[in-house]
Coordinates of C-alpha atoms in Angstrom, one line a residue:
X121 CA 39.2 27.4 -0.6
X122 CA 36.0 28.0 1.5
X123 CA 33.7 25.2 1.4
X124 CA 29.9 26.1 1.6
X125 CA 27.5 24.0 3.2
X126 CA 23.9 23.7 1.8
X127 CA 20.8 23.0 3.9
X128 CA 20.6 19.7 2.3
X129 CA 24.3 18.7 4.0
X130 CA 23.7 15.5 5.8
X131 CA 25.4 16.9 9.1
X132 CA 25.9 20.5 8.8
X133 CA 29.3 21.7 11.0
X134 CA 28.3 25.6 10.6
X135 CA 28.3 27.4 14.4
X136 CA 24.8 27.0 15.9
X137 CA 22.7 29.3 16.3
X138 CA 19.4 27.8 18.0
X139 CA 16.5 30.5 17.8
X140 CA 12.8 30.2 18.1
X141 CA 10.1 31.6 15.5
X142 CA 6.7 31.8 15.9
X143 CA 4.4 31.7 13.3
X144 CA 0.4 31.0 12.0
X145 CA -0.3 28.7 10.3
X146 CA -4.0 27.9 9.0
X147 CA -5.5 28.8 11.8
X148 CA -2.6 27.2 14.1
X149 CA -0.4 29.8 16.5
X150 CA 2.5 27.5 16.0
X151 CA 6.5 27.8 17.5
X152 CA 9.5 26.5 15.7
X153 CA 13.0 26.3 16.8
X154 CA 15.4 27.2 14.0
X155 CA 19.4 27.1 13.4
X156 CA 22.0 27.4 11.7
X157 CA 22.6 25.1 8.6
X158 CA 18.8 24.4 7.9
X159 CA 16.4 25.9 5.5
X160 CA 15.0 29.2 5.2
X161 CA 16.2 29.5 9.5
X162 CA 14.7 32.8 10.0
X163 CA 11.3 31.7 9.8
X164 CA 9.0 30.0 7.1
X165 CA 10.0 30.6 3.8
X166 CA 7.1 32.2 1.4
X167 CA 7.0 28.7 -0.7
X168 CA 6.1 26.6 2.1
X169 CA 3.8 29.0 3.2
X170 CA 2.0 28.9 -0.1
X171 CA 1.9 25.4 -0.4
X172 CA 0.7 25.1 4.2
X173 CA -2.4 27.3 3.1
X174 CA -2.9 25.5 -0.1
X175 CA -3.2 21.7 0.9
X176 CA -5.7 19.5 1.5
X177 CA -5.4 17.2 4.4
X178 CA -8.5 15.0 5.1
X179 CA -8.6 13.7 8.4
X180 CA -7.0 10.5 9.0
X181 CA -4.4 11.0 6.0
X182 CA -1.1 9.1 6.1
X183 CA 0.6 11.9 5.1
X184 CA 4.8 11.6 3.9
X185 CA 6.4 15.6 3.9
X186 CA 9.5 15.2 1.8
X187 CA 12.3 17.7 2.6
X188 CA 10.7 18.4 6.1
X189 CA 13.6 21.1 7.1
X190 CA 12.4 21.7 11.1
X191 CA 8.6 21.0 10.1
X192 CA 6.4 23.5 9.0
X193 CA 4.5 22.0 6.3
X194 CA 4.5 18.3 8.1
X195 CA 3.4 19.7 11.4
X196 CA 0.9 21.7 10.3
X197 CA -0.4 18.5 8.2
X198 CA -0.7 16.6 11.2
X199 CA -2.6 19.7 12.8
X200 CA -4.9 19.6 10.0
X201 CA -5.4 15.5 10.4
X202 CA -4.9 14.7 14.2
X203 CA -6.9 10.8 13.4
X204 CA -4.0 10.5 10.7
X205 CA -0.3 10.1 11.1
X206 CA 2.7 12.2 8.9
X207 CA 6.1 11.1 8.3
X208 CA 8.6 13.5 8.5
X209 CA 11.7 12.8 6.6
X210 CA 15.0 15.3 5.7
X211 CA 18.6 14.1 5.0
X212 CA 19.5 17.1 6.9
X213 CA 20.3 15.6 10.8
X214 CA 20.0 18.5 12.1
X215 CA 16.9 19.3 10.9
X216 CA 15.4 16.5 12.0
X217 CA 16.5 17.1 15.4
X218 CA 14.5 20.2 15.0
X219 CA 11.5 18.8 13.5
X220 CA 11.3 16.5 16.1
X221 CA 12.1 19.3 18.8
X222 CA 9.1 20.9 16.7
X223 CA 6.7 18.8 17.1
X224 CA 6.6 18.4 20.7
X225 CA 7.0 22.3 20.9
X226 CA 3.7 22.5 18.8
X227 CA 1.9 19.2 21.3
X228 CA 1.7 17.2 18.1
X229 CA 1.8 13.7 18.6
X230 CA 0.9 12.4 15.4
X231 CA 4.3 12.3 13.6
X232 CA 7.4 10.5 13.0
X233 CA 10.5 12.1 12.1
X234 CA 13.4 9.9 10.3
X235 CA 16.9 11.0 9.0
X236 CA 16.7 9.8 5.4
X237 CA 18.5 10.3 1.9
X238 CA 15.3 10.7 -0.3
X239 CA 13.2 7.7 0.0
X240 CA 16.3 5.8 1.5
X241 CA 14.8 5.1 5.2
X242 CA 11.0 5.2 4.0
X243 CA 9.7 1.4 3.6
X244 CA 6.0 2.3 3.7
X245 CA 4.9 2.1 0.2
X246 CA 1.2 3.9 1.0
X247 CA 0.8 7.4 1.4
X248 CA -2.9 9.6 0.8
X249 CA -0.5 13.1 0.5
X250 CA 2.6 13.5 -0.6
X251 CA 4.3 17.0 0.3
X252 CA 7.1 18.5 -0.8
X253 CA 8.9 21.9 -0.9
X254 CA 12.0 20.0 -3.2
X255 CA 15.9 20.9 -3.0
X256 CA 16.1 23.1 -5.9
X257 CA 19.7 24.0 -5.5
X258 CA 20.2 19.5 -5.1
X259 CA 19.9 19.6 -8.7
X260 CA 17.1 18.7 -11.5
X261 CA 18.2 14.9 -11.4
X262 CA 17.4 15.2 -7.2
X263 CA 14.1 17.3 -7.8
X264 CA 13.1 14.5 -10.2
X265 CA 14.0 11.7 -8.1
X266 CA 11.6 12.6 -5.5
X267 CA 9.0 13.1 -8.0
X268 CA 9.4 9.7 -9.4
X269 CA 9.1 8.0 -5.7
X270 CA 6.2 9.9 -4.7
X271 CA 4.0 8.6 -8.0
X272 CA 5.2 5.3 -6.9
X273 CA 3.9 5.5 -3.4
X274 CA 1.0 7.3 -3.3
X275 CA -1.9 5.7 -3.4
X276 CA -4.3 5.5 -6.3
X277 CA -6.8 7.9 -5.0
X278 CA -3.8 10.1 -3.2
X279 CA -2.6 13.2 -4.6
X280 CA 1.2 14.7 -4.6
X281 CA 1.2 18.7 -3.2
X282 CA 4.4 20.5 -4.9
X283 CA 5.5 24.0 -4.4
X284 CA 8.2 25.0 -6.7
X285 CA 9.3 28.7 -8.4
X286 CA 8.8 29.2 -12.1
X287 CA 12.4 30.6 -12.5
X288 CA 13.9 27.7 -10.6
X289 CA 12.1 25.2 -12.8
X290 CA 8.4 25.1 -12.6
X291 CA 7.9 24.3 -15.9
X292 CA 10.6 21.6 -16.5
X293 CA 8.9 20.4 -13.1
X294 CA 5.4 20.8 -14.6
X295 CA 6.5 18.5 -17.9
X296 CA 8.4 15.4 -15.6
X297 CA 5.2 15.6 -13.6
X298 CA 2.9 15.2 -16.4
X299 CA 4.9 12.1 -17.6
X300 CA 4.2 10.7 -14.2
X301 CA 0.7 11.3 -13.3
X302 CA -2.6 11.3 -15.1
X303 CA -4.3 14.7 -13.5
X304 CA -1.2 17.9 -12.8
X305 CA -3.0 20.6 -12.1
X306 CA -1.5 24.7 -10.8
X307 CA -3.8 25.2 -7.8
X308 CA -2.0 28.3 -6.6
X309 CA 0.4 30.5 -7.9
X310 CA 1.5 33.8 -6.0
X311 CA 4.9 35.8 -6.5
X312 CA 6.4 33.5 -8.8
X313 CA 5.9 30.3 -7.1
X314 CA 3.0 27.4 -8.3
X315 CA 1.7 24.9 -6.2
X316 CA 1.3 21.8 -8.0
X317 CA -1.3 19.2 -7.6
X318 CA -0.6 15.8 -9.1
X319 CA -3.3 12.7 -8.9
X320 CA -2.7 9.0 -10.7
X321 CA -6.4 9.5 -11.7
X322 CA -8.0 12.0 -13.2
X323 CA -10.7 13.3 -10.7
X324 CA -14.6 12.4 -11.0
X325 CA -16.7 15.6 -12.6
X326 CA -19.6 15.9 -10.6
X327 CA -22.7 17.1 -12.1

């Protein structure tokens, strides 16, 4: 029986195969190296895209990316804040080695990268953004799971940034998010993908 590996394997044994992309970003000219046995390795992927163009990062955000794979959406992040700091985190280790690889590739200093199972290795309880392009093929009960952390440690004022496809769940996603957070809102949607924005608070109307 042939056993296949997903990207979320928490030491992938496929054969490398170490390549580098290049890629823009905002208004970034960025470079990644990609392998073997990570997500979406022959470049970025058209959800994370979505959700990289979408964001809002203010400057000086402490900013948690959730399911990092080798860093697009974190490292662009910490582009987008260089006075704040982004925590990179992926139970994939060999997509944190890339992240990491990543980030001094792109001169971006501003970032920690950390092998962890969900939440697992994160003890910081304070995050402005929350970013995440979720496992979908981890399961619901996984996809939920990270939801449920993030409302728990972002902060009041902070907002959760999701990027999910409606025929891989968006509206189940939509619902569990709802339950969490006072203010969900579908800031982008483009080729069947949404991008989710999720506050605590419902936002101040300004007149």
């Amino acid at each position: 029986m042939t056993v296949v590996e997903h990207y979320f394997s928490n030491y992938p044994t496929v054969a490398r195969d170490l390549r580098l992309v290049r890629d823009r970003l905002r208004q970034f000219d960025l470079e990644f190296w990609t392998d073997a046995g990570v997500f979406s390795k022959g470049g970025v992927d058209f959800g994370s895209r979505l959700l990289i163009e979408t964001m809002d990062i203010p400057n000086g955000a402490r900013v948690l990316d959730v399911g990092c794979g080798y860093g697009p959406i974190g490292i662009t992040a910490a582009k987008l804040a260089p006075d704040g700091h982004v925590l990179m985190i992926d139970v994939n280790g060999r997509a944190v080695e890339l992240a990491r690889k990543n980030a001094g590739q792109n001169g971006v200093k501003n970032v920690e990268v950390r092998q962890s199972d969900l939440f697992f290795n994160v003890h910081e309880r304070s995050f402005d953004r929350i970013l995440t392009n979720p496992p979908i093929r981890a399961g619901k009960a996984v996809v939920h799971e990270i939801f449920e952390e993030a409302a728990m440690r972002v902060n009041q004022s902070g907002e959760l940034w999701v990027v999910i496809q409606k025929k891989q769940g968006a509206p189940s996603a939509k619902k569990k998010l709802e339950e969490l957070f006072e203010e969900v809102d579908d800031v982008a949607k483009d080729a069947g993908y949404r991008i989710f924005r999720c506050r605590k608070s419902k936002s101040e109307v300004k007149t």
